[in-house]
Each structure stands twice: as structure tokens, then as C-alpha cells.
XYZ file of C-alpha atoms in Angstrom:
161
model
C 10.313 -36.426 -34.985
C 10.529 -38.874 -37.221
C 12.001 -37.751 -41.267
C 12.988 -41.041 -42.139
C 9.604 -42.368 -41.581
C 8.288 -39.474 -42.717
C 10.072 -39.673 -45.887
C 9.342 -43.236 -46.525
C 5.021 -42.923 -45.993
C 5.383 -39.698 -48.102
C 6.643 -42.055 -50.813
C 4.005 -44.539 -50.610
C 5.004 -46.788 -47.701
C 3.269 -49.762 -45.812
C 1.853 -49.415 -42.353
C 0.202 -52.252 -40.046
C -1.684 -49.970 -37.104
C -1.901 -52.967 -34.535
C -4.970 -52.278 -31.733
C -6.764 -50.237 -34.232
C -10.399 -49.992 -32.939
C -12.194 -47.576 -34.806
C -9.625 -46.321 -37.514
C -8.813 -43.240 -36.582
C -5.028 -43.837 -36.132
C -5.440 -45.436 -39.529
C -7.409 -42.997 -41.081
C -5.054 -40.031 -39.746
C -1.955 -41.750 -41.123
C -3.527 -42.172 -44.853
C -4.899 -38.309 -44.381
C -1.092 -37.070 -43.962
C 0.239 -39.104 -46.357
C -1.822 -39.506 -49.541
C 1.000 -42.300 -51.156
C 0.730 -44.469 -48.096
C -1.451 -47.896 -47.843
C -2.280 -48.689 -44.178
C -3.662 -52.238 -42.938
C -5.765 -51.695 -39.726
C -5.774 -54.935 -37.648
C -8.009 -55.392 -34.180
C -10.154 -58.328 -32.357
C -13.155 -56.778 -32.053
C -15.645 -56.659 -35.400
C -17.567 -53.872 -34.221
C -15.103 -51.716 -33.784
C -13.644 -53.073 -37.587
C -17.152 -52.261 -39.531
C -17.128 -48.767 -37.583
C -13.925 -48.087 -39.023
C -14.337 -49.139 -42.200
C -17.553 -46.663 -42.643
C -14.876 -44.069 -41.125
C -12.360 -44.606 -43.748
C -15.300 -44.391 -46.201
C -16.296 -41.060 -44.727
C -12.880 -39.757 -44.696
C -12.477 -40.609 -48.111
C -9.377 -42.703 -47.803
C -11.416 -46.524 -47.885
C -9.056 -47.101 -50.913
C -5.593 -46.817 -48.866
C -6.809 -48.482 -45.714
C -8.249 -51.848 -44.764
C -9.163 -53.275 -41.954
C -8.579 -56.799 -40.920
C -10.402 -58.689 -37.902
C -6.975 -60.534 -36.408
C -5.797 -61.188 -32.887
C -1.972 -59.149 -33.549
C -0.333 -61.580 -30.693
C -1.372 -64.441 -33.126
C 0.268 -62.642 -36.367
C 3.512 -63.770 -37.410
C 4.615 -61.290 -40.110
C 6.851 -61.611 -43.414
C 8.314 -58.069 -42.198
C 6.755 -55.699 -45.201
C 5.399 -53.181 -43.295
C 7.838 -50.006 -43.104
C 6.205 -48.732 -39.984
C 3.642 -50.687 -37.567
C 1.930 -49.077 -35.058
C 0.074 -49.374 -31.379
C -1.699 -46.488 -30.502
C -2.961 -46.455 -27.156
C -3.817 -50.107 -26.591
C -0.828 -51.975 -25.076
C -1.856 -50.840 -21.741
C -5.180 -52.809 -22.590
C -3.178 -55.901 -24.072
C -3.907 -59.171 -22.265
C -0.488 -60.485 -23.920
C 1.252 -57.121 -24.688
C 4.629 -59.460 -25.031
C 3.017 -61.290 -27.885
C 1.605 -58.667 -29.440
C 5.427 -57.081 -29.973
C 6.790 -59.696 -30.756
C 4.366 -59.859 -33.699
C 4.807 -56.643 -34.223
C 8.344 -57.549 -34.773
C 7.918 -59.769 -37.305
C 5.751 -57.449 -39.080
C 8.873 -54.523 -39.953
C 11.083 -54.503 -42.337
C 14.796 -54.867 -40.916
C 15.188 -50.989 -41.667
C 11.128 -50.646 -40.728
C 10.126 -48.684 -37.212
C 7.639 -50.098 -34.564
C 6.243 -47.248 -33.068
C 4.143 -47.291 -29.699
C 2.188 -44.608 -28.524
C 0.406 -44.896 -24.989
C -0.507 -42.950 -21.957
C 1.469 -40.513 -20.196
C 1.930 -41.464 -17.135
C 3.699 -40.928 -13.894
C 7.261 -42.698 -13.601
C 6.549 -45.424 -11.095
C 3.047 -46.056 -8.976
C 1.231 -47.024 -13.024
C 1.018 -49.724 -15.122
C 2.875 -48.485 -18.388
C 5.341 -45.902 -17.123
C 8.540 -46.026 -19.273
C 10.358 -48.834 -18.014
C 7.274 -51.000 -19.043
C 7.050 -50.980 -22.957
C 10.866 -50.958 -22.245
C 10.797 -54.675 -20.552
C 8.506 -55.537 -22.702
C 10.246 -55.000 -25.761
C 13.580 -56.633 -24.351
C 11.425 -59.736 -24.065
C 10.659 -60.128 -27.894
C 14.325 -58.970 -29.035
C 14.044 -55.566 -29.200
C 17.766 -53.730 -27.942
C 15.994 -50.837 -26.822
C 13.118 -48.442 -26.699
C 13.287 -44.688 -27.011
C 11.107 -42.498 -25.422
C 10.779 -39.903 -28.095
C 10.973 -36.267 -27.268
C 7.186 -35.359 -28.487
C 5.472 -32.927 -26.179
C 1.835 -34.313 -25.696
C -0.420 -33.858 -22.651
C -1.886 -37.058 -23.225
C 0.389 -39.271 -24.836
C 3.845 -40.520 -24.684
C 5.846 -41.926 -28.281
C 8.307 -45.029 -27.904
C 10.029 -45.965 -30.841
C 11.456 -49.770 -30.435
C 15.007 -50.465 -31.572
C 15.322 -53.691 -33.215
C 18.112 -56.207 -31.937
């Protein structure tokens, strides 16, 4: 959905996977895209050590790392070419913050990339129009709700301002 992302990890890109719990987001990225180095960051250091035996077993501990850091505390230098949230902004007790971290984090030509529930349109707590305020807040112009077919999961990619 994605080629110029694509492109850019197959080449040996940077990602920050923000929320990152036990590393499989992580660990699936470096898996798909041997070049790429990927810096797992999360608050909680159980979680971390799990997913740094994870990356071990997966055999990819020398492309990832993972760092114990509250994300809505980050400021970036913006040298990641794609950062992540896998299904954790829902869970967020600052989800603001945490974007506009996430912000500072990308490269100007970089994608932030958001990946949550599918949900209902109204009646839940991140339907569409949610990430979409959200990322207005930090100075994102937009967010696009990409056109990924997932039972589980819906894809927003946030245009920068």
C-alpha cells in the first residue's frame, strides 16, 4: 500500500515502532526487510525484556532494539523514515503527546503510520475521526485511512503539515 516506504526499509531504512510491547511489530518489520534497523520503544520493562528474547529467537536481535521510554516524553531529531503505533493509541493516556512525538521523530519526507482497531464509525472510542483530531492537534494536515482490507485492523497514515 505503501512502495515508497516499502522501497526505502528494503534499502536499509530507520523505523521507531512507538507502543511496542512485546516486539512483534518490531520483529515483523526487520523479518520483511532484512536492510532495515528498527528501535522498539514502550513503558513497560516486562514487556521490553520479553521482546528482546523475541528478537533473539527470531534471529533479528542485531537489527532491533528495544528501549524502555515513555514516547509522549520523546522529542525526536526526525531520523526515523517510518515510525509506527500498532494497536496502542486506543490505550494511550496522552495519545496527543505521543503524536506529537511521533512527529518529531520522521524525517520531513518520513511516514507516521498508525494502525488500530477497526471499529464502528461513531458509538467507539477510535473510529476514524479520532486519530484524525488527534493528529490535527500536533500539526499533522491530515490522516488517511488507507485502503488495507483487515478484519481486525484499520491503517492511518498521518500527513505532515
Amino acid at each position: 500500500m505503501l512502495p515508497e516506504v516499502d522501497a526505502v526499509l528494503r534499502g536499509g531504512g530507520r523505523v521507531a515502532d512507538v507502543g511496542c510491547g512485546l516486539g512483534w511489530s518490531s520483529i515483523g518489520i526487520a523479518g520483511g526487510c532484512p536492510a532495515v534497523r528498527v528501535d522498539g520503544f514502550d513503558v513497560d520493562a516486562p514487556s521490553l525484556e520479553q521482546a528482546q528474547r523475541n528478537a533473539l529467537a527470531a534471529g533479528v536481535a542485531d537489527r532491533v532494539t528495544f528501549s524502555l521510554a515513555d514516547a509522549g516524553e520523546r522529542t525526536g531529531d526526525g531520523s526515523y523514515d517510518l515510525v509506527t503505533a500498532f494497536e496502542c493509541v486506543h490505550d494511550l493516556a496522552d495519545p496527543v503527546a505521543v503524536l506529537a512525538a511521533m512527529r518529531t521523530m520522521v524525517r520531513p519526507d518520513g511516514t507516521v503510520l498508525v494502525v488500530d482497531e477497526r471499529v464502528a464509525e461513531t458509538s467507539t472510542v477510535v473510529r476514524p475521526a479520532t486519530p484524525r483530531g488527534y493528529a490535527r492537534q500536533t500539526g499533522f494536515a491530515d490522516v488517511e485511512v488507507l485502503p488495507v482490507e483487515h478484519d481486525f485492523f484499520r491503517f492511518y497514515r498521518l500527513v505532515p503539515g
